mmCIF file of C-alpha atoms in Angstrom:
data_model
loop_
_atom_site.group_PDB
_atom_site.id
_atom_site.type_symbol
_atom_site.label_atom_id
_atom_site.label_comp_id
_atom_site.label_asym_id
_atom_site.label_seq_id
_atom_site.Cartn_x
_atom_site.Cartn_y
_atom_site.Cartn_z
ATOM 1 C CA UNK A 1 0.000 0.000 0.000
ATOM 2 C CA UNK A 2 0.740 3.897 0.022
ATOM 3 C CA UNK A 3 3.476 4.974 2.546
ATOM 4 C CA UNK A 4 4.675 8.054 4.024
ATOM 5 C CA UNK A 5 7.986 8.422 5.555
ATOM 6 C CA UNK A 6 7.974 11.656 7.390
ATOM 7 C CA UNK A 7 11.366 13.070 8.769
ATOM 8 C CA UNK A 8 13.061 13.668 11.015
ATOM 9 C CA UNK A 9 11.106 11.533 13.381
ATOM 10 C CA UNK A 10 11.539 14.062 16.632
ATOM 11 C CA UNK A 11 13.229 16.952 17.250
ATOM 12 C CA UNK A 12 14.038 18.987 20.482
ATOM 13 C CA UNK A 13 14.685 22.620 19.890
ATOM 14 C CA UNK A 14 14.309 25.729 22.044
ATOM 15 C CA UNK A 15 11.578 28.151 22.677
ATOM 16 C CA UNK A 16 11.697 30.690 19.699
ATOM 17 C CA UNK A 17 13.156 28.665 17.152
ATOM 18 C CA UNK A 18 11.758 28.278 13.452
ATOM 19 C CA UNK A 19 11.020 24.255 13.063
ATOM 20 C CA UNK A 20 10.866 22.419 9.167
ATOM 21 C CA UNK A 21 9.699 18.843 8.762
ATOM 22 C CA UNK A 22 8.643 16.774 5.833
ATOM 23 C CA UNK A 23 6.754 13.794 4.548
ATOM 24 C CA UNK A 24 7.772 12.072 1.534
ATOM 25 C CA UNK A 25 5.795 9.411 -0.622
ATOM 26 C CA UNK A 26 6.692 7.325 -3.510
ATOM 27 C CA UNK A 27 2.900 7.339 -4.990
ATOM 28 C CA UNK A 28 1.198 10.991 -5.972
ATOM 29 C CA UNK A 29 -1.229 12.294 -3.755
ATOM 30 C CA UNK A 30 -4.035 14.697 -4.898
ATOM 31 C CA UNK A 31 -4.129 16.210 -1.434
ATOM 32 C CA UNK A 32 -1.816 16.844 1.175
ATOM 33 C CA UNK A 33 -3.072 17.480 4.825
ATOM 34 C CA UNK A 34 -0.954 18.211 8.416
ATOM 35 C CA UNK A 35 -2.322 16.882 11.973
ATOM 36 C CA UNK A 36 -1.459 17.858 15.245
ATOM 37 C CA UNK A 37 -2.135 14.957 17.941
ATOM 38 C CA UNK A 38 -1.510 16.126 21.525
ATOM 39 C CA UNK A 39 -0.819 13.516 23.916
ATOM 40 C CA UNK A 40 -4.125 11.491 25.431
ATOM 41 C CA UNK A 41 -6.366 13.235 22.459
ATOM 42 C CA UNK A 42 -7.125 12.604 18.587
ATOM 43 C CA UNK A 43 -4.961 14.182 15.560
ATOM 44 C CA UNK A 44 -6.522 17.945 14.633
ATOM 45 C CA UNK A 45 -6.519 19.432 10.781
ATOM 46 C CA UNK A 46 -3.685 22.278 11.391
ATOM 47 C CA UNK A 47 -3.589 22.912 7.205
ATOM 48 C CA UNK A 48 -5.163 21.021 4.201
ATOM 49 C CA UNK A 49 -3.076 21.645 0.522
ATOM 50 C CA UNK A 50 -4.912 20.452 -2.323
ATOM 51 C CA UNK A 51 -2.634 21.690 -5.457
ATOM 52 C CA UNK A 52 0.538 20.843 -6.663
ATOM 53 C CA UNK A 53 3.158 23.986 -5.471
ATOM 54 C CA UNK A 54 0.311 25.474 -3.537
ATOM 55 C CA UNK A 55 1.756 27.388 -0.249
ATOM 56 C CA UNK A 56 -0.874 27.795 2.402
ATOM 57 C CA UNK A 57 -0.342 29.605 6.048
ATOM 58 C CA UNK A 58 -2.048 28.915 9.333
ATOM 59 C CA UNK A 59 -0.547 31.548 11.850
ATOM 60 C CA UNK A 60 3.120 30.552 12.596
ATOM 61 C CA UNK A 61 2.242 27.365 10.109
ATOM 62 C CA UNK A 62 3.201 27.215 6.727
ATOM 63 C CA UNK A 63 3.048 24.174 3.829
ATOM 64 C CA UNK A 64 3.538 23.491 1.356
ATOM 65 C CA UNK A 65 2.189 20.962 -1.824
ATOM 66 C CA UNK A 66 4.980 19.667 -3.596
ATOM 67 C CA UNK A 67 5.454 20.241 -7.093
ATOM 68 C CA UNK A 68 5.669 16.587 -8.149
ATOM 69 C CA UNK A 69 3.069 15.706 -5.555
ATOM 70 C CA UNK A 70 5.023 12.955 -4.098
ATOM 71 C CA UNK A 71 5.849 15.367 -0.931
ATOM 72 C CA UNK A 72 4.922 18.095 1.252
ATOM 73 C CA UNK A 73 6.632 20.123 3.818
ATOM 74 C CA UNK A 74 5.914 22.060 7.097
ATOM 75 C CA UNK A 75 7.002 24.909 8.893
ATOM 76 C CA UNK A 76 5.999 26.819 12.369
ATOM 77 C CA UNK A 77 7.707 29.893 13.147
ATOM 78 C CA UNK A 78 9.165 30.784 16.240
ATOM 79 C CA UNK A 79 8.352 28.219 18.228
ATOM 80 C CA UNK A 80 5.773 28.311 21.083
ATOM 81 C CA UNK A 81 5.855 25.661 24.322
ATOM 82 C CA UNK A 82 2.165 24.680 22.946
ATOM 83 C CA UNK A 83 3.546 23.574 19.549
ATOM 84 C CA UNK A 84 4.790 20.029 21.605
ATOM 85 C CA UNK A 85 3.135 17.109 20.378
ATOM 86 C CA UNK A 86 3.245 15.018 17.040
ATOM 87 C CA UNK A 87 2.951 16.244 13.847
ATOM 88 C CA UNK A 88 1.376 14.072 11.181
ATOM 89 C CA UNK A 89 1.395 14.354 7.330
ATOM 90 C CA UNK A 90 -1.790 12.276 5.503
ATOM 91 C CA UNK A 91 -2.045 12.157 1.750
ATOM 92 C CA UNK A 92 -5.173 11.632 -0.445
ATOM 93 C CA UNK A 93 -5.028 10.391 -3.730
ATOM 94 C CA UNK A 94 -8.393 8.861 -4.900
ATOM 95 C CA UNK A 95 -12.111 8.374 -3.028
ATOM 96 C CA UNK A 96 -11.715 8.750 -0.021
ATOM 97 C CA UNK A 97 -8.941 6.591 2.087
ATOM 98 C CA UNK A 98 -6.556 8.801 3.846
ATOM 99 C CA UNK A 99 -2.779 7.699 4.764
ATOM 100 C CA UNK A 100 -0.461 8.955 7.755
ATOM 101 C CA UNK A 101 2.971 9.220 7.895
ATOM 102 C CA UNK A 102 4.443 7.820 10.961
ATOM 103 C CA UNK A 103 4.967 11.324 12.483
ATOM 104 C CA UNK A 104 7.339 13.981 14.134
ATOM 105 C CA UNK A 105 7.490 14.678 17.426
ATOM 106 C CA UNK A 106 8.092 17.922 18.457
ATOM 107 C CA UNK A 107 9.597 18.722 22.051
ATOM 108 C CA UNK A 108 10.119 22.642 22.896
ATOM 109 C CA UNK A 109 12.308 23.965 25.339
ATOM 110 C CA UNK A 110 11.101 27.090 27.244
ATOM 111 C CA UNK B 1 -20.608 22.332 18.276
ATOM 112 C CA UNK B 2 -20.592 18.647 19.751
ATOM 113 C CA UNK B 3 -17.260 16.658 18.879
ATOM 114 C CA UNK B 4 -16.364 13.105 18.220
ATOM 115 C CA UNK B 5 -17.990 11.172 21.206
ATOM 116 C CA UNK B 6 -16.257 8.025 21.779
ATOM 117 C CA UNK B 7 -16.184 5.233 24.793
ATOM 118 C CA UNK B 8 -14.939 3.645 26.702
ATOM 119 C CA UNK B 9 -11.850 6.010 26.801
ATOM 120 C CA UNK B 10 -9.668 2.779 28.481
ATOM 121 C CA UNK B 11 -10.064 -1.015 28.470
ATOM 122 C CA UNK B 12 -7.916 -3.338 29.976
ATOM 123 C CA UNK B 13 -8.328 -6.829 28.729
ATOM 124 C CA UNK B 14 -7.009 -10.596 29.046
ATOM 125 C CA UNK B 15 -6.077 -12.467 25.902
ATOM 126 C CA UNK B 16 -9.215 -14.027 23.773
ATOM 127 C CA UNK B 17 -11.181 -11.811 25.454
ATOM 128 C CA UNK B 18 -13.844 -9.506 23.642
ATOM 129 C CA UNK B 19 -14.212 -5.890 23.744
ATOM 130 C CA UNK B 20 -16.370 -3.120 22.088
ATOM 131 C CA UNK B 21 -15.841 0.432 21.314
ATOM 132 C CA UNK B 22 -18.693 3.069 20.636
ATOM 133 C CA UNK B 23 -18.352 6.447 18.443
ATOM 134 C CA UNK B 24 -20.809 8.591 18.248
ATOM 135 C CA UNK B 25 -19.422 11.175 15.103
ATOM 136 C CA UNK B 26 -20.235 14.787 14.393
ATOM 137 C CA UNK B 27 -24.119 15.565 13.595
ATOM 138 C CA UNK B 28 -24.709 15.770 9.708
ATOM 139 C CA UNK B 29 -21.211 13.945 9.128
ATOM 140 C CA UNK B 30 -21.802 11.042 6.788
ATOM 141 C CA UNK B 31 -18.526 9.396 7.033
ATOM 142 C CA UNK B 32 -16.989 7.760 9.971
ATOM 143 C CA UNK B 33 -13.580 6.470 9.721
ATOM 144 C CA UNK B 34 -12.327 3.796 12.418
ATOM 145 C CA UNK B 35 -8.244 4.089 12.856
ATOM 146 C CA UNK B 36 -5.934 1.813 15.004
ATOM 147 C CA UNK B 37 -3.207 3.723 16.523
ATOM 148 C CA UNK B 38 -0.232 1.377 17.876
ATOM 149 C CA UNK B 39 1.949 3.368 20.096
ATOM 150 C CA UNK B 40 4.972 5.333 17.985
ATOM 151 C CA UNK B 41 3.351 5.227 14.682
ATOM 152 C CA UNK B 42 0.648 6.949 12.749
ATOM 153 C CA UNK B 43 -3.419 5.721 12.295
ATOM 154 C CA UNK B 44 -3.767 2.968 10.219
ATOM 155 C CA UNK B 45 -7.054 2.981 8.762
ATOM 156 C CA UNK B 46 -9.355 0.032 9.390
ATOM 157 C CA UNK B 47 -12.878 0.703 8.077
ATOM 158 C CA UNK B 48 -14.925 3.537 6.680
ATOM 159 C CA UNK B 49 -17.953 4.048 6.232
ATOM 160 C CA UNK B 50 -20.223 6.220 4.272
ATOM 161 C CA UNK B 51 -23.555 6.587 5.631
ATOM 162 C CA UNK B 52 -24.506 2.882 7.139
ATOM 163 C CA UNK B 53 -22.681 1.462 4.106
ATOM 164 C CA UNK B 54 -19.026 0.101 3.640
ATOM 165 C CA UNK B 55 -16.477 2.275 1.490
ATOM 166 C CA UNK B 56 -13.252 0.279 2.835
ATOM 167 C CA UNK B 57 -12.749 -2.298 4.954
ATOM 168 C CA UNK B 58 -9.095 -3.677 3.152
ATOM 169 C CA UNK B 59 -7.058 -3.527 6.431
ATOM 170 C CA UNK B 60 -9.944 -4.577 8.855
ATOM 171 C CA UNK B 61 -8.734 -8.380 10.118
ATOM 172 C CA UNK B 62 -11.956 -9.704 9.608
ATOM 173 C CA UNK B 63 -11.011 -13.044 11.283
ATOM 174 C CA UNK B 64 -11.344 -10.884 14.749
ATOM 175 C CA UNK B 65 -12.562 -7.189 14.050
ATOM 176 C CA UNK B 66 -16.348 -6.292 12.521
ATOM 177 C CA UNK B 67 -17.665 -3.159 12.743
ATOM 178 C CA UNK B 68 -21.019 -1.994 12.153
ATOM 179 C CA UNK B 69 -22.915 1.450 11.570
ATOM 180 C CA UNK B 70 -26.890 1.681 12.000
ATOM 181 C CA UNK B 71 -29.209 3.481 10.499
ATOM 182 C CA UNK B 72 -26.096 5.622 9.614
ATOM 183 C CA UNK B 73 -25.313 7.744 12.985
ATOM 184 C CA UNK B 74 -23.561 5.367 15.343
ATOM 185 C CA UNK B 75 -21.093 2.755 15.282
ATOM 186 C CA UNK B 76 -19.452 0.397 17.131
ATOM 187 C CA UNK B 77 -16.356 -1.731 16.737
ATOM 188 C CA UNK B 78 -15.095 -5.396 18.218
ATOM 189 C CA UNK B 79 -12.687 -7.127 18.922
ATOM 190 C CA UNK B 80 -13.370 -11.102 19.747
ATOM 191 C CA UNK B 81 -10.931 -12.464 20.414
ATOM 192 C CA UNK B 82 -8.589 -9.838 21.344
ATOM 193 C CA UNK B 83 -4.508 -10.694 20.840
ATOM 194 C CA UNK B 84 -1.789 -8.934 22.819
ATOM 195 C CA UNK B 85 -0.710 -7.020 18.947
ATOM 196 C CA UNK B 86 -4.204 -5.434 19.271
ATOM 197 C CA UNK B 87 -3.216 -3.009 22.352
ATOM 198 C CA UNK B 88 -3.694 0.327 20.848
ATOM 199 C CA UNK B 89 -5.760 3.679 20.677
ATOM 200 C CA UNK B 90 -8.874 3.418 18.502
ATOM 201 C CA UNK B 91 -9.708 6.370 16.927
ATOM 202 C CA UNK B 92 -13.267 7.247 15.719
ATOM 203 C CA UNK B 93 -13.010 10.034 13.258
ATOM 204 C CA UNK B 94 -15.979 11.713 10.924
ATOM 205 C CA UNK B 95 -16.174 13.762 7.739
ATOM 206 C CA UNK B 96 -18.857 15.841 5.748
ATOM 207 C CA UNK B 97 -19.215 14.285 2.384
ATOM 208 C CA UNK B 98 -18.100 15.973 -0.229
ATOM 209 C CA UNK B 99 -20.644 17.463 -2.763
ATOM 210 C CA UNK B 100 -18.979 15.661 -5.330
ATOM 211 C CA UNK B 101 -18.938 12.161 -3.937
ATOM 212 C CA UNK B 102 -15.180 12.952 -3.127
ATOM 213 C CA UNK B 103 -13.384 13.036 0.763
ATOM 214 C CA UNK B 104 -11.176 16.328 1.199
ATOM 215 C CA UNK B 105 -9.277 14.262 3.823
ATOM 216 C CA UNK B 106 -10.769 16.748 6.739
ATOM 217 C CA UNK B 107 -11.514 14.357 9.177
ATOM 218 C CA UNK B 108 -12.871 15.538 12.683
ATOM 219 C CA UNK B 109 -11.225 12.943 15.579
ATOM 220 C CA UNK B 110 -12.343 11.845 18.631
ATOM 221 C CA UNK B 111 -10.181 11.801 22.244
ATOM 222 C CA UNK B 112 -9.583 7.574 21.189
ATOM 223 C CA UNK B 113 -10.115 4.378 22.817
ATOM 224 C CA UNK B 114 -6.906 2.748 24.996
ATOM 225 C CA UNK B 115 -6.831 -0.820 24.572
ATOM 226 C CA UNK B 116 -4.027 -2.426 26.552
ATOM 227 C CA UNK B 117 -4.593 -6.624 26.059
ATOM 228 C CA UNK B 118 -3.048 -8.530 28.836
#
């Protein structure tokens, strides 16, 4: 089946900093979609891409759809203590089944 | 606006043992989505449904797992009987359909179900 590899798979930084992650795929994916899970609760929708090269922004988020719609990338802008948890890519390519990546957890220093 | 209901939120369970999990999804939502999460990795879908009917139920084990939505709100999901690989959170998650017949992969999840199988 469909897999996404999403790197890196955690990172520790420190209060303030700007975070990047990514999720890679060897199928195409007609949509491209980043989840937040917090611990003890289910993932949230932080940003939903659904063209090739599109560049969307949620507050501090930003991702981007890429170009040969085999990947997609994240960023959050100086980095918040409430931006800990994991961060999930999902891809969509046809109907309706929807596929995580194995996710990146995020740790913050204050 | 109500969210994702789902319980129990914990089960602890021997073995061969059976065990149910309810979801009650978002009013007006005609999808529901069912989603084992083993600790460390990502939600693996198991079954979706779109109204009371199936859409996908590929990576359901269907030897132990069924799953069943009436009269299109509800739905429950079991396990009988349970293995020790089957401790995991299981997520209910639900999703307007799209005019077009298509999902835009904006699901709405609930808090999960924590199966631990002793």
């Amino acid at each position: 089946g469909q897999q996404l590899n999403q790197s890196p798979q955690s990172m520790f930084i420190q209060e303030g900093e700007d975070v990047s992650m990514n999720c890679t795929s060897s199928s195409i994916f007609n949509t491209w979609l980043w989840y937040k899970q917090d611990p003890g609760e289910g993932p949230v929708l932080l940003i939903a891409l659904y063209k090739a090269g599109e560049l969307t922004s949620n507050g501090r988020l930003t991702a981007q759809f890429g170009i040969t719609r085999k990947d997609s990338f994240l960023n959050i802008s100086a980095s918040i203590p409430s931006d800990v948890g994991i961060y999930f890519c999902a891809g969509l390519f046809t109907g309706n089944m929807l596929t995580f990546g194995g996710g990146t957890r995020l740790m913050v220093k204050p | 606006e109500a969210g994702v209901a789902q319980s129990p939120r914990y089960k602890i369970i021997e073995k061969r043992q059976s065990v149910a999990f309810w979801c009650n999804p978002i009013s007006g939502h005609a999808t529901l989505y069912w989603y084992q999460q083993i600790l460390g990795q990502g939600p693996k879908l198991l079954i979706q449904f779109q109204n009371n009917g199936v859409v996908d139920d590929s990576q359901l084990p269907k030897d132990r797992f069924s799953a069943e939505r009436l009269k299109g709100v509800d739905s429950t999901l079991k396990i009988q009987p349970a293995k020790l690989e089957d401790s995991a959170v299981y997520l209910c998650a639900s999703s307007l359909e799209y005019p077009q017949g298509w999902g835009t992969g904006e699901l709405f999840f609930g808090e999960g179900s924590r199966l631990t199988v002793l």
